[in-house]
PDB file of C-alpha atoms in Angstrom:
ATOM      1  CA  MET O   1     -14.338  11.163   6.637  1.00 41.00           C
ATOM      2  CA  ASP O   2     -16.869   8.966   8.399  1.00 47.00           C
ATOM      3  CA  ASP O   3     -18.762   8.054   5.231  1.00 48.00           C
ATOM      4  CA  ILE O   4     -16.653   7.462   2.148  1.00 42.00           C
ATOM      5  CA  TYR O   5     -18.039   7.122  -1.346  1.00 43.00           C
ATOM      6  CA  LEU O   6     -16.097   4.583  -3.393  1.00 44.00           C
ATOM      7  CA  HIS O   7     -16.813   3.608  -6.956  1.00 46.00           C
ATOM      8  CA  ALA O   8     -14.401   0.994  -8.268  1.00 46.00           C
ATOM      9  CA  GLY O   9     -15.051   1.628 -11.936  1.00 45.00           C
ATOM     10  CA  ALA O  10     -15.041  -1.074 -14.566  1.00 39.00           C
ATOM     11  CA  GLN O  11     -11.486  -2.303 -13.949  1.00 41.00           C
ATOM     12  CA  ALA O  12     -10.492  -1.047 -10.482  1.00 39.00           C
ATOM     13  CA  PHE O  13      -9.958  -3.658  -7.788  1.00 49.00           C
ATOM     14  CA  GLY O  14     -10.951  -2.771  -4.272  1.00 57.00           C
ATOM     15  CA  ASP O  15     -14.371  -2.941  -2.674  1.00 56.00           C
ATOM     16  CA  GLY O  16     -12.814  -4.054   0.621  1.00 60.00           C
ATOM     17  CA  ALA O  17     -14.206  -7.585   0.541  1.00 72.00           C
ATOM     18  CA  HIS O  18     -11.096  -9.402  -0.709  1.00 80.00           C
ATOM     19  CA  PRO O  19      -8.949 -11.041   2.004  1.00 90.00           C
ATOM     20  CA  THR O  20      -5.867  -9.096   0.857  1.00 92.00           C
ATOM     21  CA  THR O  21      -7.651  -5.780   1.381  1.00 91.00           C
ATOM     22  CA  GLN O  22      -9.010  -6.994   4.714  1.00 92.00           C
ATOM     23  CA  GLY O  23      -5.450  -7.868   5.738  1.00 94.00           C
ATOM     24  CA  VAL O  24      -4.167  -4.407   4.783  1.00 95.00           C
ATOM     25  CA  LEU O  25      -7.001  -2.665   6.639  1.00 95.00           C
ATOM     26  CA  ALA O  26      -6.301  -4.806   9.727  1.00 95.00           C
ATOM     27  CA  ALA O  27      -2.594  -3.957   9.454  1.00 96.00           C
ATOM     28  CA  LEU O  28      -3.413  -0.248   9.306  1.00 96.00           C
ATOM     29  CA  ARG O  29      -5.631  -0.563  12.382  1.00 94.00           C
ATOM     30  CA  ALA O  30      -2.760  -2.314  14.199  1.00 94.00           C
ATOM     31  CA  ILE O  31      -0.514   0.747  13.800  1.00 93.00           C
ATOM     32  CA  ASP O  32      -0.821   3.136  16.737  1.00 90.00           C
ATOM     33  CA  PRO O  33      -0.948   6.695  15.328  1.00 88.00           C
ATOM     34  CA  ALA O  34       0.426   7.951  18.651  1.00 90.00           C
ATOM     35  CA  GLU O  35       3.610   5.948  18.032  1.00 91.00           C
ATOM     36  CA  PHE O  36       3.871   6.255  14.243  1.00 94.00           C
ATOM     37  CA  THR O  37       2.740   9.317  12.331  1.00 93.00           C
ATOM     38  CA  PRO O  38       3.640   9.231   8.638  1.00 97.00           C
ATOM     39  CA  ALA O  39       4.100  12.543   6.849  1.00 97.00           C
ATOM     40  CA  MET O  40       3.744  10.985   3.377  1.00 98.00           C
ATOM     41  CA  ALA O  41       2.326   7.649   2.240  1.00 98.00           C
ATOM     42  CA  CYS O  42       2.119   5.634  -0.953  1.00 98.00           C
ATOM     43  CA  ASP O  43      -0.515   3.069  -1.924  1.00 98.00           C
ATOM     44  CA  MET O  44       1.035   0.983  -4.711  1.00 97.00           C
ATOM     45  CA  GLY O  45      -1.671  -0.940  -6.586  1.00 94.00           C
ATOM     46  CA  THR O  46      -4.402   1.375  -5.316  1.00 93.00           C
ATOM     47  CA  GLY O  47      -7.362  -0.042  -7.298  1.00 90.00           C
ATOM     48  CA  SER O  48     -10.422   1.920  -6.189  1.00 86.00           C
ATOM     49  CA  GLY O  49      -8.351   3.808  -3.631  1.00 92.00           C
ATOM     50  CA  ILE O  50      -9.867   2.112  -0.583  1.00 92.00           C
ATOM     51  CA  VAL O  51      -6.460   1.711   1.084  1.00 95.00           C
ATOM     52  CA  ALA O  52      -5.430   5.274   0.216  1.00 96.00           C
ATOM     53  CA  PHE O  53      -8.638   6.527   1.860  1.00 95.00           C
ATOM     54  CA  ALA O  54      -8.013   4.332   4.909  1.00 95.00           C
ATOM     55  CA  VAL O  55      -4.468   5.700   5.251  1.00 97.00           C
ATOM     56  CA  LEU O  56      -5.762   9.261   4.959  1.00 96.00           C
ATOM     57  CA  ALA O  57      -8.465   8.589   7.551  1.00 94.00           C
ATOM     58  CA  ALA O  58      -6.063   6.913   9.997  1.00 95.00           C
ATOM     59  CA  PHE O  59      -3.106   9.271   9.730  1.00 96.00           C
ATOM     60  CA  GLY O  60      -4.234  12.424   7.909  1.00 95.00           C
ATOM     61  CA  CYS O  61      -1.163  12.423   5.665  1.00 97.00           C
ATOM     62  CA  PRO O  62      -1.145  12.888   1.895  1.00 98.00           C
ATOM     63  CA  VAL O  63      -1.192   9.662  -0.121  1.00 98.00           C
ATOM     64  CA  VAL O  64       0.307   8.954  -3.522  1.00 98.00           C
ATOM     65  CA  ALA O  65      -2.081   6.388  -5.050  1.00 98.00           C
ATOM     66  CA  VAL O  66      -0.454   4.407  -7.886  1.00 98.00           C
ATOM     67  CA  ASP O  67      -1.967   1.888 -10.259  1.00 96.00           C
ATOM     68  CA  LEU O  68      -1.067   0.248 -13.556  1.00 95.00           C
ATOM     69  CA  ALA O  69      -4.664   0.494 -14.793  1.00 94.00           C
ATOM     70  CA  ALA O  70      -5.686   3.903 -16.130  1.00 95.00           C
ATOM     71  CA  SER O  71      -9.303   3.118 -15.198  1.00 93.00           C
ATOM     72  CA  ALA O  72      -8.262   2.598 -11.560  1.00 93.00           C
ATOM     73  CA  VAL O  73      -6.454   5.940 -11.513  1.00 95.00           C
ATOM     74  CA  ALA O  74      -9.566   7.609 -12.959  1.00 95.00           C
ATOM     75  CA  ALA O  75     -11.717   5.922 -10.282  1.00 92.00           C
ATOM     76  CA  VAL O  76      -9.410   7.124  -7.491  1.00 94.00           C
ATOM     77  CA  ARG O  77      -9.441  10.660  -8.890  1.00 95.00           C
ATOM     78  CA  GLU O  78     -13.262  10.618  -9.022  1.00 93.00           C
ATOM     79  CA  ASN O  79     -13.526   9.101  -5.518  1.00 91.00           C
ATOM     80  CA  ALA O  80     -11.137  11.704  -4.084  1.00 94.00           C
ATOM     81  CA  GLN O  81     -13.121  14.533  -5.664  1.00 94.00           C
ATOM     82  CA  ARG O  82     -16.476  13.156  -4.473  1.00 92.00           C
ATOM     83  CA  ASN O  83     -15.111  12.819  -0.946  1.00 90.00           C
ATOM     84  CA  GLY O  84     -13.536  16.281  -0.883  1.00 92.00           C
ATOM     85  CA  VAL O  85      -9.966  14.994  -0.456  1.00 94.00           C
ATOM     86  CA  ALA O  86      -8.564  15.558  -3.952  1.00 95.00           C
ATOM     87  CA  ALA O  87      -5.846  17.785  -2.477  1.00 96.00           C
ATOM     88  CA  ARG O  88      -4.684  14.934  -0.182  1.00 97.00           C
ATOM     89  CA  ILE O  89      -4.673  11.983  -2.622  1.00 97.00           C
ATOM     90  CA  LEU O  90      -2.508  12.083  -5.735  1.00 97.00           C
ATOM     91  CA  PRO O  91      -3.534   9.393  -8.263  1.00 97.00           C
ATOM     92  CA  ILE O  92      -0.700   8.326 -10.570  1.00 98.00           C
ATOM     93  CA  HIS O  93      -0.811   5.977 -13.545  1.00 98.00           C
ATOM     94  CA  ALA O  94       2.448   4.010 -13.448  1.00 97.00           C
ATOM     95  CA  ASP O  95       3.908   0.526 -13.497  1.00 95.00           C
ATOM     96  CA  GLY O  96       5.763   0.454 -10.199  1.00 95.00           C
ATOM     97  CA  PHE O  97       7.854   3.318  -8.889  1.00 97.00           C
ATOM     98  CA  ASP O  98       9.221   4.618 -12.191  1.00 95.00           C
ATOM     99  CA  HIS O  99       7.404   7.964 -12.402  1.00 97.00           C
ATOM    100  CA  ALA O 100       8.643  11.508 -11.742  1.00 97.00           C
ATOM    101  CA  ASP O 101       5.721  12.362  -9.416  1.00 96.00           C
ATOM    102  CA  ILE O 102       6.415   9.298  -7.268  1.00 98.00           C
ATOM    103  CA  ALA O 103      10.095  10.203  -6.976  1.00 97.00           C
ATOM    104  CA  ALA O 104       9.157  13.811  -6.133  1.00 97.00           C
ATOM    105  CA  HIS O 105       7.127  12.680  -3.086  1.00 98.00           C
ATOM    106  CA  ALA O 106       9.500   9.951  -1.863  1.00 97.00           C
ATOM    107  CA  PRO O 107      10.742   8.731   0.478  1.00 98.00           C
ATOM    108  CA  PHE O 108       7.507   7.470   1.996  1.00 98.00           C
ATOM    109  CA  ASP O 109       7.036   6.981   5.721  1.00 98.00           C
ATOM    110  CA  LEU O 110       4.262   4.482   4.979  1.00 98.00           C
ATOM    111  CA  LEU O 111       4.224   2.318   1.881  1.00 98.00           C
ATOM    112  CA  VAL O 112       1.401  -0.140   1.199  1.00 98.00           C
ATOM    113  CA  MET O 113       1.614  -2.641  -1.644  1.00 98.00           C
ATOM    114  CA  ASN O 114      -1.472  -4.813  -2.072  1.00 95.00           C
ATOM    115  CA  ILE O 115      -0.563  -6.516  -5.322  1.00 94.00           C
ATOM    116  CA  LEU O 116       0.370 -10.051  -6.332  1.00 94.00           C
ATOM    117  CA  ALA O 117       3.462 -12.004  -5.287  1.00 96.00           C
ATOM    118  CA  GLU O 118       5.363 -11.623  -8.588  1.00 96.00           C
ATOM    119  CA  PRO O 119       5.176  -7.802  -8.609  1.00 96.00           C
ATOM    120  CA  LEU O 120       6.019  -7.764  -4.881  1.00 97.00           C
ATOM    121  CA  MET O 121       9.210  -9.654  -5.703  1.00 98.00           C
ATOM    122  CA  ARG O 122       9.972  -7.461  -8.730  1.00 97.00           C
ATOM    123  CA  LEU O 123       9.463  -4.249  -6.732  1.00 98.00           C
ATOM    124  CA  CYS O 124      11.432  -5.309  -3.641  1.00 98.00           C
ATOM    125  CA  VAL O 125      14.510  -3.128  -4.252  1.00 98.00           C
ATOM    126  CA  ALA O 126      12.456  -0.141  -5.429  1.00 98.00           C
ATOM    127  CA  ALA O 127      10.156  -0.417  -2.404  1.00 98.00           C
ATOM    128  CA  ASP O 128      13.126  -0.368  -0.051  1.00 98.00           C
ATOM    129  CA  THR O 129      14.648   2.572  -1.939  1.00 97.00           C
ATOM    130  CA  HIS O 130      11.418   4.588  -1.718  1.00 98.00           C
ATOM    131  CA  LEU O 131      10.773   3.790   1.960  1.00 98.00           C
ATOM    132  CA  ALA O 132      12.064   6.322   4.485  1.00 98.00           C
ATOM    133  CA  ALA O 133      14.335   5.277   7.345  1.00 98.00           C
ATOM    134  CA  GLY O 134      12.056   4.215  10.193  1.00 97.00           C
ATOM    135  CA  GLY O 135       9.230   3.758   7.675  1.00 98.00           C
ATOM    136  CA  VAL O 136       6.574   1.067   7.663  1.00 98.00           C
ATOM    137  CA  LEU O 137       5.944  -1.204   4.678  1.00 98.00           C
ATOM    138  CA  ILE O 138       2.747  -3.250   4.399  1.00 98.00           C
ATOM    139  CA  LEU O 139       2.746  -6.075   1.847  1.00 98.00           C
ATOM    140  CA  SER O 140      -0.353  -7.996   0.841  1.00 96.00           C
ATOM    141  CA  GLY O 141      -1.447 -10.169  -2.061  1.00 94.00           C
ATOM    142  CA  ILE O 142       0.644 -13.088  -0.849  1.00 97.00           C
ATOM    143  CA  LEU O 143      -0.766 -16.594  -0.794  1.00 96.00           C
ATOM    144  CA  VAL O 144       0.522 -18.658   2.137  1.00 96.00           C
ATOM    145  CA  TRP O 145       2.565 -20.896  -0.170  1.00 97.00           C
ATOM    146  CA  GLN O 146       4.235 -17.823  -1.757  1.00 97.00           C
ATOM    147  CA  GLU O 147       5.344 -16.270   1.508  1.00 97.00           C
ATOM    148  CA  THR O 148       8.869 -17.660   2.039  1.00 97.00           C
ATOM    149  CA  PRO O 149      10.645 -16.134  -0.987  1.00 97.00           C
ATOM    150  CA  ILE O 150       8.961 -12.771  -0.376  1.00 98.00           C
ATOM    151  CA  ARG O 151       9.934 -12.804   3.294  1.00 98.00           C
ATOM    152  CA  GLU O 152      13.518 -13.716   2.378  1.00 98.00           C
ATOM    153  CA  ALA O 153      13.788 -11.008  -0.310  1.00 98.00           C
ATOM    154  CA  TYR O 154      12.573  -8.185   1.931  1.00 98.00           C
ATOM    155  CA  ALA O 155      14.607  -9.381   4.924  1.00 98.00           C
ATOM    156  CA  ALA O 156      17.694  -9.428   2.686  1.00 98.00           C
ATOM    157  CA  ARG O 157      17.145  -5.689   2.169  1.00 98.00           C
ATOM    158  CA  GLY O 158      17.548  -5.177   5.924  1.00 97.00           C
ATOM    159  CA  LEU O 159      13.851  -4.714   6.652  1.00 98.00           C
ATOM    160  CA  GLU O 160      12.414  -6.197   9.838  1.00 98.00           C
ATOM    161  CA  LEU O 161       9.187  -8.216   9.740  1.00 98.00           C
ATOM    162  CA  THR O 162       7.251  -6.896  12.741  1.00 96.00           C
ATOM    163  CA  SER O 163       3.873  -8.537  12.187  1.00 95.00           C
ATOM    164  CA  ARG O 164       2.164 -11.137  10.044  1.00 96.00           C
ATOM    165  CA  LEU O 165      -1.591 -11.406   9.534  1.00 95.00           C
ATOM    166  CA  THR O 166      -3.473 -14.229   7.830  1.00 95.00           C
ATOM    167  CA  VAL O 167      -6.946 -14.006   6.303  1.00 93.00           C
ATOM    168  CA  GLY O 168      -7.930 -17.320   4.749  1.00 93.00           C
ATOM    169  CA  ASP O 169      -5.155 -18.378   2.353  1.00 95.00           C
ATOM    170  CA  TRP O 170      -3.702 -14.847   2.166  1.00 96.00           C
ATOM    171  CA  VAL O 171      -0.888 -13.304   4.213  1.00 97.00           C
ATOM    172  CA  THR O 172      -0.188  -9.647   4.997  1.00 97.00           C
ATOM    173  CA  HIS O 173       3.212  -8.523   6.292  1.00 97.00           C
ATOM    174  CA  ILE O 174       4.131  -5.404   8.244  1.00 97.00           C
ATOM    175  CA  TRP O 175       7.804  -4.467   7.848  1.00 98.00           C
ATOM    176  CA  GLN O 176       9.862  -1.719   9.475  1.00 97.00           C
ATOM    177  CA  LYS O 177      12.905  -0.098   7.904  1.00 98.00           C
ATOM    178  CA  PRO O 178      15.627   0.575  10.474  1.00 97.00           C
ATOM    179  CA  GLU O 179      16.458   4.159  11.406  1.00 93.00           C
ATOM    180  CA  LEU O 180      19.720   5.401   9.970  1.00 77.00           C
TER     181      LEU O 180
END
């Protein structure tokens, strides 16, 4: 997967240029695959699928790619087919985690949510519920001034903030869920 074809479609976010996507890609690069090897991942708010493709390239695990926009899901499906990885990326049209196919693949060892602060807050409990023990959670889409309540909400769930990256006015968090 050296060269990846990505078409974002009319409504799909994700050409890799936005600081939130750059933060997520940097967070993925910071994870040592020799120390952490996810068996199943989820990209919540997948857009064009750029993060799902990056997860697949870095770790080789299947990725559930979820988006609220039907056009984004169609773009991910097309991108996966064009890149010959349709069997490894499962595009799902859903608003958050409430979908039978998401539940069927959970818990996730790696969960990436590159969405806005309000949905990150709304999905806090569901994200924790769908994250496997010992799993890694990457949050992005957080403006610096929005960070404190998000950090407090996820820490209150017992997750440990292991790293924080800043790109311009945007913050990306890497969280770890404790082992049982």
